[in-house]
Amino acid sequence: MKSANASIGARALDRLRDLVWLYVALIAVGLVAVALKSRVVRVDSWPVQPSASSIRNLAHLTAGTRMTASSHHAEEKGVHPLYAIDGDPKPPLRWASEPRDQKPWLHFKLAKVSHLTTFQLEHTPGAHQQSPRGYTLTCFKRTAGILATVAESHVTDDDWKGTMHPCDCKGITEVRIQFDASKSGASDSVGLYEVTLMGSVP
Amino acid sequence: MTRTTVRQWFAQQAQSRADARAERLAILDAKWGLPVWAWFVLVFVVGLAVRLAGAHKAQGLYNPDEIGQYLEPAHRLLERHGIVAWEFTKGARNWIVAWYYSSVLTFARWLGFSGLQRLHFVRYNDALVSLVVIPAAFRIGRALSGRLESGILAAAMTALLPTLGYFSSCAMAEWHCLLFLTWAFAIWCENAHCPKASQDARRALLVGLLLGFAFVARPNYGLVVPLVVVDYFLRRRYRELITLLCGLAFVVAALGVVDWITWGTPFKSIIEWLSYNIIEGKGAEAHLHPFDYYFRKVLYGGYGPALFAIILAMIVSIKVTWRAVLGWFWPFLVLSFLVNKQDRFLLPIWPCFLAAAAASLVESRELLRRRFQWMKRSRVAAGLVHALPFVVLGFALKANYSATLRQPWNFKASLFKAHNWVRRQPDLTGLAVDGRWYHSGAYTVTDRHIPLIFDQKKPPSARIYSHLIAIDDSAALAKESPDWQLLRKFGRHTVFRRRDAWIGAKVGNE
């Protein structure tokens, strides 16, 4: 009985120790998964809502667009990427990138192949009045998984309220707006009250 | 020469591990009625039942810090978005506990859990992990008195204590501190009471590492370190003391590295913690209680009149049990001097208290038996004396059960339920809540990347906020407003939907 007890005890001890180490290993695996996870910020998206007009804001949350951002400044109140496409350009609700993000961007995956005709960004004033208002808007077409550039527009010093810029992007599926905050010299993040991408679905 | 020394060291470590294993197997082989391993199985099953019952019954929050300090930062690490508490902007917290929970949330995600299910997954995970403290309590109890009975009683009390069952499912660093601290005490007490030359250095290193982890989890429990250091010093175990300090320094240095990576400054979380609590004294702005609060409300309130029998037993058997007694009493006393007092701050000392209580009562009973030999002649008296520790601990358990029922089991439970229901609505584009963010579950429960705003005393005007969770006055305002439609009630909380929301209305199912 004594040796039977000892073997049961030994087995139980070994199993318990194995369980503890298994748990530690699982936590380590989870930590690696967290560390390797993409840093891209993905926001919710919704199906396309009906529109009375053929020309619409393709970036708006009712257009079925899926938006991602390089970062967002969660420590600030009234900041969320969706505020940039909610159809409300009034302060204070805005998107703002993290101050550490030197090359902030917003990327829009359009619901359908579209034609983009004009774009407008309404910028937030920076803390040092140096919030970068220069950016590059690139139109892409994705075919069979390959992303090809259709057209590019460079804006060097946009107006605060944002000018409506013309562009001619036909048959596009994605749009990226890329900023460069590294030259601004301040610890400002890029901020936008609203992004408007006017276009139509052929 | 060096190769031989290294080989010898490895051989010593292997011998030390083999000796430790042989010792453990001998203990498991021993009997107190049943074999010890059978007692462990029983105690684990009971402990698991108590903890799962606690995790199941708790539908709300014990403390907002569960969301604000641990789960929301964990969610932010995992999903790259989340609300940031001021401690995580100022650098007053390290990210280690948040990383742990982010790993747990990862598994919740992989298993398909979302929203409030993830919170429950974390609760059950914590309840299971908390079982690890039971063997440590056994080892403290057994080490103090040298009797299996004390160890088994200590393990049983740790498994059964309703307070531990309640707190085991709360996502707080106090629990992590409890696990590390209890195991540090277990190995320290064993080393002191049952020294084994082949294992002493290894044990000392483990004690140092575990005390370091306890400190990382809750810095205020660094006050236990001098207790252990002085004991080693007074016993003239200088080599082991140095090994212990090396282990402790390693963990603290690792914390410095983590803070350097995450905050840009080594030990920033400790510096900010000291600055906030000690230098600026801002820790003394909430939960202010008098000196005797812990004794009245927590100790006596938690264990009832049986507490006096336990304390008397501890005094009577202090020669044998002083390490474990000091292990709980020293933090208890120091924390009583701080004006900011919360029940959870004492959580890490309970297993040590229970082990000290079990060992003290058993020792006191043996002292009684030796002192009053005539008791052996009377069966009734012998039986009563034998049952003394069980009766006292039984009454303590009963008092603790009543005290635990008075804990907040459903604090903000209706808000959580409302939050969890709203998150499933496909037309949700933004959520406004009349309540604090750390009371509602924030993004941890929402589990949707949409704008959330809190403390909304009236319905918001921005159209992106498609839904509102309101209570009392804000609910009355929303009901009167033509722009908002009442969807569902959850206790005192009511869910409204904006009539002109961007996305067409599709009310989801439960």
XYZ file of C-alpha atoms in Angstrom:
712
model
C 0.000 0.000 0.000
C 2.843 2.305 0.916
C 4.549 1.868 -2.461
C 1.189 2.170 -4.241
C 0.555 5.439 -2.368
C 4.042 6.649 -3.215
C 3.568 5.923 -6.903
C 0.148 7.632 -6.892
C 1.683 10.541 -5.015
C 4.638 10.683 -7.389
C 2.368 10.576 -10.417
C 0.089 13.253 -8.986
C 3.076 15.461 -8.209
C 4.450 15.019 -11.703
C 1.084 15.749 -13.301
C 0.632 18.857 -11.171
C 4.088 20.107 -12.049
C 3.446 19.415 -15.734
C 0.188 21.375 -15.524
C 1.929 24.349 -13.961
C 4.627 24.363 -16.624
C 2.000 23.932 -19.348
C 0.157 26.971 -18.043
C 3.371 29.020 -17.955
C 4.131 27.938 -21.524
C 0.636 28.876 -22.682
C 0.966 32.326 -21.135
C 4.321 32.728 -22.878
C 2.738 31.733 -26.206
C -0.022 34.267 -25.612
C 2.532 36.983 -24.881
C 4.395 36.225 -28.100
C 1.098 36.420 -29.999
C 0.378 39.823 -28.419
C 3.856 41.104 -29.260
C 3.643 39.913 -32.863
C 0.150 41.259 -33.464
C -0.069 43.964 -36.067
C 0.072 47.521 -34.739
C -2.458 48.711 -37.313
C -5.618 50.135 -35.761
C -8.743 48.559 -37.295
C -12.079 50.174 -36.657
C -15.542 48.720 -37.096
C -17.223 48.879 -40.456
C -20.806 48.477 -41.631
C -22.599 47.428 -44.817
C -23.226 50.060 -47.476
C -26.274 52.191 -46.617
C -28.522 53.383 -49.437
C -27.793 56.843 -50.801
C -30.085 59.132 -52.789
C -27.240 60.616 -54.798
C -24.842 58.842 -57.119
C -22.003 61.073 -55.867
C -21.228 60.388 -52.245
C -18.494 60.547 -49.640
C -16.762 57.201 -50.173
C -14.930 57.499 -46.843
C -18.087 57.933 -44.772
C -18.999 55.118 -42.400
C -22.261 54.568 -44.329
C -20.366 53.869 -47.555
C -19.278 50.412 -46.427
C -15.623 51.441 -46.330
C -13.199 49.615 -44.065
C -10.802 52.033 -42.470
C -7.489 51.331 -40.790
C -5.070 53.757 -39.183
C -1.397 53.550 -38.272
C -2.206 54.686 -34.730
C -4.581 56.724 -32.659
C -3.978 58.958 -29.668
C -6.023 57.093 -27.066
C -4.774 59.219 -24.187
C -6.618 62.262 -25.504
C -10.361 62.670 -24.993
C -12.593 63.010 -28.011
C -10.222 61.098 -30.283
C -11.195 58.111 -32.394
C -10.503 57.179 -36.024
C -14.239 56.947 -36.750
C -14.677 60.637 -35.926
C -12.803 61.373 -39.155
C -15.527 59.693 -41.220
C -18.686 60.401 -39.221
C -19.839 63.256 -41.421
C -19.337 65.776 -38.615
C -16.413 68.173 -39.186
C -17.119 70.235 -36.059
C -14.655 70.169 -33.187
C -13.826 68.581 -30.811
C -14.355 65.055 -32.163
C -11.388 64.064 -34.332
C -8.860 61.461 -35.194
C -5.326 62.079 -33.937
C -2.264 59.923 -34.425
C 0.046 58.957 -31.578
C 2.814 61.507 -31.026
C 5.361 58.679 -31.470
C 3.959 57.883 -34.907
C 6.313 59.694 -37.285
C 4.572 58.548 -40.477
C 0.870 58.394 -39.638
C -1.555 57.173 -42.276
C -5.205 56.369 -42.869
C -6.165 53.623 -45.284
C -9.602 53.122 -46.792
C -10.743 49.895 -48.429
C -13.732 50.897 -50.498
C -16.795 48.701 -50.617
C -16.785 48.592 -54.413
C -14.639 49.674 -57.322
C -15.137 53.438 -57.447
C -14.163 56.663 -59.159
C -12.706 59.321 -56.873
C -13.133 62.892 -58.107
C -12.294 65.193 -55.189
C -10.886 64.933 -51.662
C -10.819 67.235 -48.670
C -9.207 67.006 -45.229
C -10.239 69.218 -42.332
C -7.246 69.481 -40.049
C -7.071 70.129 -36.332
C -4.773 72.866 -35.095
C -1.715 71.422 -33.378
C -0.551 72.366 -29.901
C 2.358 74.223 -31.438
C 0.440 75.330 -34.514
C 2.720 73.098 -36.473
C 0.443 70.146 -37.043
C 1.619 68.857 -40.386
C -0.824 69.630 -43.140
C 1.183 68.104 -45.923
C 0.245 64.661 -47.110
C 0.116 62.281 -50.049
C -3.105 60.735 -51.226
C -2.581 57.541 -53.180
C -5.256 55.649 -55.078
C -4.850 51.882 -55.494
C -6.489 49.144 -57.437
C -6.276 45.646 -56.050
C -6.478 42.903 -58.596
C -5.921 39.249 -57.706
C -4.355 40.291 -54.417
C -1.857 42.664 -56.021
C -2.083 46.326 -55.118
C -1.259 48.657 -57.964
C -0.983 52.440 -57.705
C -3.445 54.247 -59.932
C -2.649 57.872 -59.071
C -0.963 59.999 -56.433
C -1.662 63.541 -55.240
C 0.780 65.511 -53.080
C -0.501 68.341 -50.916
C 2.288 70.315 -49.271
C 0.528 72.881 -47.114
C -3.193 72.384 -46.897
C -5.546 75.016 -45.575
C -6.808 74.443 -41.979
C -10.344 73.981 -43.134
C -9.077 71.971 -46.061
C -9.495 72.750 -49.705
C -11.445 70.478 -52.015
C -8.699 69.024 -54.175
C -9.541 67.515 -57.535
C -8.191 64.158 -58.503
C -8.869 61.652 -61.189
C -8.762 58.180 -59.753
C -10.780 55.816 -61.857
C -11.492 52.200 -61.026
C -9.901 52.233 -57.603
C -10.479 49.955 -54.629
C -8.320 51.524 -51.911
C -7.104 54.965 -50.874
C -4.271 55.829 -48.516
C -3.520 59.194 -46.968
C 0.065 59.337 -45.767
C 1.449 62.079 -43.510
C 4.994 62.856 -42.545
C 5.190 64.139 -38.974
C 8.949 63.739 -38.718
C 9.638 67.169 -40.208
C 7.251 69.146 -38.054
C 9.766 69.302 -35.244
C 7.138 69.283 -32.540
C 5.660 66.409 -30.580
C 2.312 67.040 -32.253
C 0.253 64.286 -33.640
C -1.584 64.619 -36.912
C -5.252 65.418 -36.346
C -8.251 65.391 -38.632
C -11.828 66.438 -37.953
C -13.054 64.954 -41.183
C -11.948 63.162 -44.324
C -14.094 63.548 -47.421
C -13.515 61.423 -50.518
C -16.162 62.360 -53.029
C -16.781 59.936 -55.812
C -19.147 57.492 -57.385
C -19.583 53.810 -58.009
C -19.775 53.150 -61.745
C 39.500 23.794 -12.632
C 36.629 26.015 -13.775
C 35.031 23.183 -15.723
C 35.160 20.972 -12.641
C 33.622 23.735 -10.515
C 30.815 24.229 -13.022
C 30.287 20.492 -13.253
C 30.218 20.287 -9.481
C 27.695 23.117 -9.310
C 25.375 21.418 -11.766
C 25.763 18.162 -9.881
C 24.886 19.958 -6.643
C 21.786 21.475 -8.243
C 20.692 18.093 -9.541
C 21.239 16.570 -6.082
C 19.310 19.431 -4.504
C 16.377 18.865 -6.846
C 16.486 15.127 -6.275
C 16.514 15.633 -2.489
C 13.597 18.054 -2.705
C 11.606 15.605 -4.788
C 12.376 12.711 -2.439
C 11.261 14.841 0.472
C 8.008 15.764 -1.244
C 7.270 12.166 -2.127
C 7.926 11.114 1.462
C 5.430 13.699 2.635
C 2.832 12.552 0.122
C 3.408 9.020 1.307
C 2.780 9.924 4.939
C -0.588 9.459 6.559
C -2.890 11.439 8.719
C -5.916 9.243 8.563
C -5.777 9.270 4.791
C -2.557 9.554 2.790
C -1.510 13.158 2.299
C -2.004 12.949 -1.457
C -5.639 11.929 -0.872
C -6.097 14.957 1.389
C -4.662 17.129 -1.359
C -7.110 15.746 -3.903
C -9.992 16.419 -1.519
C -8.792 19.900 -0.675
C -8.206 20.801 -4.326
C -11.674 19.642 -5.321
C -13.269 21.617 -2.503
C -11.100 24.654 -3.246
C -12.020 24.476 -6.918
C -15.717 24.271 -6.068
C -15.489 27.306 -3.760
C -13.620 29.347 -6.346
C -15.840 28.412 -9.268
C -18.888 29.233 -7.157
C -17.349 32.607 -6.365
C -16.515 33.285 -10.015
C -20.010 32.272 -11.102
C -21.828 34.304 -8.462
C -19.871 37.507 -9.045
C -21.709 39.217 -11.879
C -20.381 42.703 -11.275
C -17.222 44.348 -10.093
C -15.514 44.229 -6.736
C -13.358 47.223 -7.543
C -13.142 49.473 -10.638
C -9.392 48.824 -10.729
C -10.153 45.405 -12.199
C -11.165 47.154 -15.405
C -9.193 50.370 -15.118
C -5.817 49.040 -14.009
C -5.624 45.536 -15.451
C -8.164 44.460 -18.055
C -8.511 47.640 -20.094
C -4.708 48.066 -20.412
C -4.550 44.360 -21.323
C -7.219 44.889 -23.976
C -5.244 47.864 -25.285
C -2.083 45.760 -25.571
C -3.976 43.082 -27.458
C -6.253 45.147 -29.692
C -4.171 48.344 -29.960
C -7.001 50.489 -28.635
C -8.581 51.097 -25.237
C -9.122 53.731 -22.607
C -5.968 54.762 -20.791
C -6.054 55.371 -17.031
C -3.957 58.248 -15.742
C -1.532 55.771 -14.119
C -0.624 54.521 -17.591
C 0.036 57.981 -18.973
C 2.062 59.153 -15.985
C 3.991 55.881 -15.726
C 2.762 55.029 -12.232
C 2.125 51.384 -13.155
C 4.271 48.748 -14.746
C 2.804 46.825 -17.652
C 3.672 43.323 -16.392
C 0.284 42.383 -14.925
C -1.420 43.932 -17.987
C 0.764 41.770 -20.258
C -0.264 38.674 -18.314
C -3.940 39.494 -18.778
C -3.400 40.347 -22.447
C -2.131 36.791 -22.867
C -5.224 35.437 -21.102
C -7.460 37.622 -23.314
C -5.622 36.265 -26.366
C -6.718 32.757 -25.445
C -10.236 34.004 -24.809
C -10.196 35.436 -28.346
C -8.818 32.193 -29.839
C -11.542 30.214 -28.087
C -14.152 32.459 -29.672
C -15.174 34.455 -26.600
C -16.158 38.083 -26.960
C -17.548 40.891 -24.825
C -18.593 39.905 -21.324
C -17.643 36.279 -22.038
C -14.017 37.390 -22.040
C -14.420 38.910 -18.611
C -15.909 35.655 -17.324
C -13.060 33.717 -18.970
C -10.551 35.856 -17.084
C -12.476 35.276 -13.849
C -12.437 31.496 -14.241
C -8.777 31.583 -15.224
C -7.933 33.522 -12.063
C -10.054 31.201 -9.939
C -8.167 28.162 -11.283
C -4.737 29.741 -10.904
C -5.528 30.653 -7.306
C -5.507 26.932 -6.395
C -1.716 27.072 -6.621
C -1.602 28.747 -3.209
C -3.043 25.696 -1.437
C 0.142 23.573 -1.426
C 2.087 26.613 -0.232
C -0.235 26.997 2.766
C 0.220 23.278 3.508
C 3.987 23.708 3.476
C 3.884 26.711 5.824
C 1.603 24.915 8.283
C 3.678 21.739 8.233
C 7.006 23.551 8.464
C 5.984 25.586 11.510
C 4.894 22.727 13.754
C 6.408 19.729 11.996
C 2.989 18.071 11.973
C 1.050 16.938 8.946
C -2.167 17.925 10.715
C -1.197 21.623 10.729
C -0.330 21.508 7.049
C -3.554 19.795 6.075
C -5.604 22.197 8.196
C -3.817 25.180 6.659
C -4.421 23.829 3.154
C -8.075 23.113 3.933
C -8.656 26.594 5.342
C -7.002 28.202 2.318
C -9.214 26.122 0.032
C -12.423 26.722 1.986
C -12.101 30.354 3.059
C -14.962 32.223 1.361
C -12.981 35.469 1.243
C -10.354 33.806 -0.917
C -13.093 32.202 -2.992
C -14.607 35.654 -3.579
C -11.377 37.461 -4.375
C -9.860 34.648 -6.445
C -11.879 35.715 -9.491
C -11.089 39.426 -9.184
C -8.540 40.567 -11.749
C -6.191 42.411 -9.415
C -2.461 42.449 -8.758
C -3.157 41.673 -5.086
C -3.843 38.089 -6.107
C -0.597 37.776 -7.972
C 1.187 39.239 -4.948
C -0.602 36.691 -2.730
C 0.585 33.748 -4.836
C 4.222 34.819 -4.887
C 4.282 35.960 -1.270
C 2.722 32.759 0.072
C 5.177 30.565 -1.810
C 8.063 32.775 -0.616
C 6.883 32.278 2.961
C 6.482 28.538 2.412
C 10.029 28.056 1.221
C 11.419 30.465 3.823
C 9.632 28.673 6.684
C 10.734 25.267 5.398
C 14.288 26.465 5.094
C 14.225 27.815 8.621
C 12.381 24.979 10.338
C 13.544 22.020 8.284
C 16.923 23.001 6.859
C 18.538 20.673 4.347
C 22.102 21.543 3.411
C 21.721 20.361 -0.180
C 18.677 22.562 -0.731
C 19.436 25.686 1.307
C 21.009 27.815 -1.432
C 18.345 26.850 -3.982
C 15.601 27.628 -1.476
C 17.128 30.995 -0.639
C 17.317 31.893 -4.316
C 13.673 30.924 -4.807
C 12.640 33.011 -1.799
C 14.458 36.018 -3.279
C 12.871 35.545 -6.699
C 9.389 35.098 -5.269
C 9.681 38.124 -2.975
C 10.806 40.092 -6.002
C 7.745 39.028 -7.989
C 5.492 39.883 -5.046
C 7.074 43.330 -4.929
C 6.589 43.824 -8.686
C 2.901 42.919 -8.316
C 2.296 45.169 -5.265
C 5.203 47.413 -4.268
C 3.848 47.986 -0.763
C 4.575 44.328 0.024
C 8.243 45.069 -0.324
C 7.932 45.741 3.398
C 8.037 41.969 3.964
C 11.568 41.725 2.575
C 13.339 43.156 5.655
C 11.580 40.548 7.794
C 13.055 37.679 5.805
C 16.460 39.343 5.423
C 16.785 39.957 9.166
C 15.835 36.326 9.874
C 18.587 34.998 7.621
C 21.020 37.488 9.125
C 20.208 36.588 12.708
C 20.577 32.895 11.882
C 24.000 33.746 10.393
C 23.054 32.176 7.059
C 25.097 34.768 5.202
C 25.688 32.736 2.042
C 21.989 32.052 1.680
C 21.219 35.690 2.434
C 23.450 36.796 -0.415
C 21.785 34.235 -2.700
C 18.367 35.549 -1.634
C 19.377 39.129 -2.300
C 20.725 38.132 -5.704
C 17.379 36.559 -6.571
C 15.527 39.641 -5.379
C 17.883 41.979 -7.215
C 17.460 40.003 -10.421
C 13.686 40.458 -10.424
C 13.876 44.113 -9.437
C 16.467 44.701 -12.166
C 14.143 42.986 -14.641
C 11.401 45.417 -13.570
C 13.820 48.265 -14.230
C 14.452 46.916 -17.718
C 10.725 46.529 -18.388
C 10.094 50.107 -17.254
C 12.967 51.306 -19.394
C 11.482 49.624 -22.456
C 7.893 50.706 -21.786
C 8.336 54.099 -20.112
C 11.765 55.153 -21.288
C 13.129 55.405 -17.741
C 14.321 52.501 -15.519
C 12.116 51.922 -12.462
C 9.769 54.695 -13.553
C 6.704 52.873 -12.188
C 8.302 52.589 -8.731
C 9.475 56.200 -8.757
C 6.012 57.459 -9.748
C 4.345 55.166 -7.213
C 6.560 56.500 -4.430
C 6.090 60.047 -5.620
C 2.294 59.767 -5.775
C 1.717 57.845 -2.549
C 4.544 58.905 -0.249
C 5.919 62.251 -1.398
C 2.770 63.905 -2.735
C 0.513 61.935 -0.368
C -2.212 61.691 -3.002
C -2.866 58.083 -2.069
C -4.440 59.509 1.067
C -7.292 61.184 -0.781
C -9.701 58.266 -1.018
C -10.869 55.294 1.103
C -9.770 57.080 4.262
C -10.266 55.056 7.443
C -9.038 55.189 11.040
C -6.191 53.102 12.412
C -8.385 50.285 13.749
C -10.337 49.825 10.503
C -8.454 46.725 9.443
C -8.835 45.116 12.848
C -12.524 45.920 13.261
C -13.833 45.550 9.762
C -11.478 43.101 8.107
C -9.963 40.896 10.832
C -12.757 40.755 13.398
C -15.404 41.317 10.746
C -13.914 38.487 8.688
C -13.331 35.885 11.405
C -15.697 36.825 14.220
C -15.118 35.957 17.891
C -13.024 32.931 16.841
C -10.345 35.504 16.052
C -9.589 35.892 19.760
C -9.025 32.154 20.173
C -6.751 32.225 17.121
C -4.738 35.181 18.436
C -4.461 33.575 21.868
C -3.189 30.374 20.251
C -0.666 32.390 18.230
C 0.617 34.050 21.389
C 0.824 30.756 23.277
C 2.735 29.020 20.481
C 4.726 32.036 19.330
C 8.046 30.270 19.843
C 7.168 27.860 17.059
C 4.974 29.941 14.770
C 6.554 33.394 14.998
C 7.708 33.505 11.383
C 4.228 33.019 9.955
C 2.708 35.256 12.638
C 5.093 38.047 11.761
C 4.527 37.277 8.097
C 0.910 38.433 8.352
C 1.066 40.755 11.357
C 3.909 42.952 10.163
C 2.186 44.010 6.874
C -1.117 44.250 8.761
C 0.397 46.683 11.259
C 2.265 48.811 8.735
C -0.727 49.081 6.398
C -2.908 50.084 9.367
C -0.817 53.226 9.707
C -1.668 54.280 6.148
C -4.913 56.263 6.009
C -5.879 54.855 2.604
C -7.311 51.465 3.523
C -9.115 48.909 1.374
C -9.940 45.271 2.146
C -8.033 44.069 -0.872
C -4.738 45.553 0.366
C -4.659 42.806 3.039
C -5.458 39.996 0.629
C -1.854 38.741 0.286
C -1.515 37.979 4.020
C -4.507 35.639 4.390
C -2.884 32.296 3.514
C -0.039 33.059 5.921
C -2.583 34.049 8.585
C -4.500 30.818 8.052
C -1.353 28.700 8.161
C -0.223 30.474 11.331
C -3.687 29.974 12.815
C -3.763 26.262 11.971
C -0.247 25.605 13.283
C -0.845 27.722 16.393
C -4.086 25.964 17.279
C -2.546 22.525 16.814
C 0.516 23.495 18.847
C -1.633 25.025 21.573
C -3.688 21.863 21.746
C -0.516 19.796 22.157
C 0.666 22.196 24.868
C -2.673 21.762 26.634
C -2.365 18.005 26.432
C 1.160 18.055 27.855
C 0.221 20.532 30.564
C -2.984 18.874 31.643
C -2.236 15.144 31.610
C -5.498 14.324 33.396
C -7.351 15.140 30.169
C -6.040 11.924 28.701
C -7.935 9.970 31.302
C -11.279 11.495 30.332
C -12.534 10.546 26.898
C -14.853 13.528 26.709
C -12.130 15.969 27.699
C -9.642 14.328 25.340
C -12.167 14.475 22.523
C -12.959 18.142 23.184
C -9.318 19.076 23.302
C -8.605 17.137 20.132
C -11.455 18.897 18.354
C -10.408 22.369 19.548
C -8.552 23.537 16.402
C -11.352 22.262 14.153
C -14.064 23.940 16.213
C -12.268 27.299 16.303
C -11.488 27.227 12.588
C -15.024 26.077 11.876
C -16.433 29.114 13.640
C -13.949 31.327 11.825
C -15.118 29.890 8.504
C -18.732 30.473 9.395
C -18.066 34.116 10.309
C -16.061 34.545 7.136
C -18.899 33.130 5.056
C -21.329 35.706 6.484
C -18.816 38.496 5.948
C -18.201 37.420 2.350
C -21.916 37.438 1.554
C -21.867 41.146 2.436
C -19.243 41.873 -0.245
C -20.438 43.530 -3.458
C -21.365 40.658 -5.741
C -23.397 42.598 -8.250
C -21.890 46.073 -8.241
C -22.683 47.546 -11.678
C -23.903 44.124 -12.861
C -26.874 45.652 -14.707
C -24.572 48.123 -16.470
C -22.351 45.242 -17.576
C -25.361 43.355 -18.912
C -26.641 46.421 -20.744
C -23.196 47.028 -22.155
C -22.878 43.429 -23.266
C -26.274 43.521 -25.009
C -25.607 46.793 -26.803
C -22.253 45.592 -28.117
C -24.056 42.895 -30.105
C -26.238 45.370 -32.007
C -25.102 45.472 -35.644
C -26.199 49.124 -36.029
C -24.011 50.299 -33.137
C -21.658 53.050 -34.340
C -20.942 54.804 -31.044
C -21.983 54.348 -27.429
C -22.652 56.944 -24.750
C -22.900 55.773 -21.138
C -24.136 57.544 -18.031
C -21.454 56.136 -15.753
C -17.711 56.018 -15.218
C -15.708 54.150 -17.806
C -14.057 51.877 -15.269
C -17.475 50.886 -13.916
C -18.887 49.848 -17.260
C -16.375 47.437 -18.717
C -15.072 50.028 -21.234
C -13.585 48.466 -24.384
C -12.899 45.198 -22.554
C -16.610 44.418 -22.549
C -17.604 46.503 -25.618
C -15.057 44.605 -27.685
C -15.936 46.811 -30.643
C -13.736 49.543 -32.047
C -16.224 52.393 -31.977
C -16.236 55.657 -30.010
C -17.253 55.340 -26.374
C -18.040 58.286 -24.131
C -18.884 58.206 -20.465
C -20.342 60.352 -17.682
C -23.155 61.383 -20.040
C -25.825 63.042 -17.944
C -27.827 63.900 -21.042
C -28.159 62.318 -24.484
C -25.248 63.269 -26.760
C -25.864 65.389 -29.843
C -23.243 63.869 -32.176
C -24.953 61.512 -34.594
C -22.207 58.926 -34.420
C -23.441 57.930 -30.957
C -26.171 55.587 -32.036
C -26.862 54.114 -28.589
C -27.079 55.385 -25.057
C -27.056 53.536 -21.731
C -28.777 55.807 -19.241
C -29.882 55.653 -15.639
C -32.273 57.700 -13.496
C -32.160 61.372 -14.643
C -30.398 60.757 -17.917
C -32.883 57.984 -18.724
C -35.767 60.361 -18.001
C -34.243 62.972 -20.337
C -33.773 60.423 -23.098
C -37.338 59.148 -22.689
C -38.691 62.672 -23.127
C -36.512 63.360 -26.158
C -38.102 62.691 -29.586
C -34.653 61.779 -30.957
C -34.221 58.688 -28.799
C -36.101 55.412 -28.753
C -36.184 53.153 -25.699
C -34.925 49.659 -26.537
C -34.517 47.652 -23.346
C -34.136 47.872 -19.600
C -31.492 46.119 -17.497
C -32.214 46.724 -13.832
C -31.781 50.463 -13.280
C -30.085 50.939 -16.650
C -31.984 51.630 -19.865
C -30.699 51.311 -23.416
C -31.805 53.904 -25.976
C -31.214 54.172 -29.688
C -30.979 57.325 -31.728
C -33.827 57.452 -34.278
C -31.635 59.044 -36.960
C -28.612 56.775 -36.445
C -26.364 56.369 -39.450
C -26.941 52.635 -39.790
C -30.442 51.218 -40.243
C -32.111 49.795 -37.135
C -31.680 46.089 -36.551
C -32.350 45.127 -32.983
C -30.337 42.054 -32.088
C -31.321 38.994 -30.100
C -30.142 38.025 -26.589
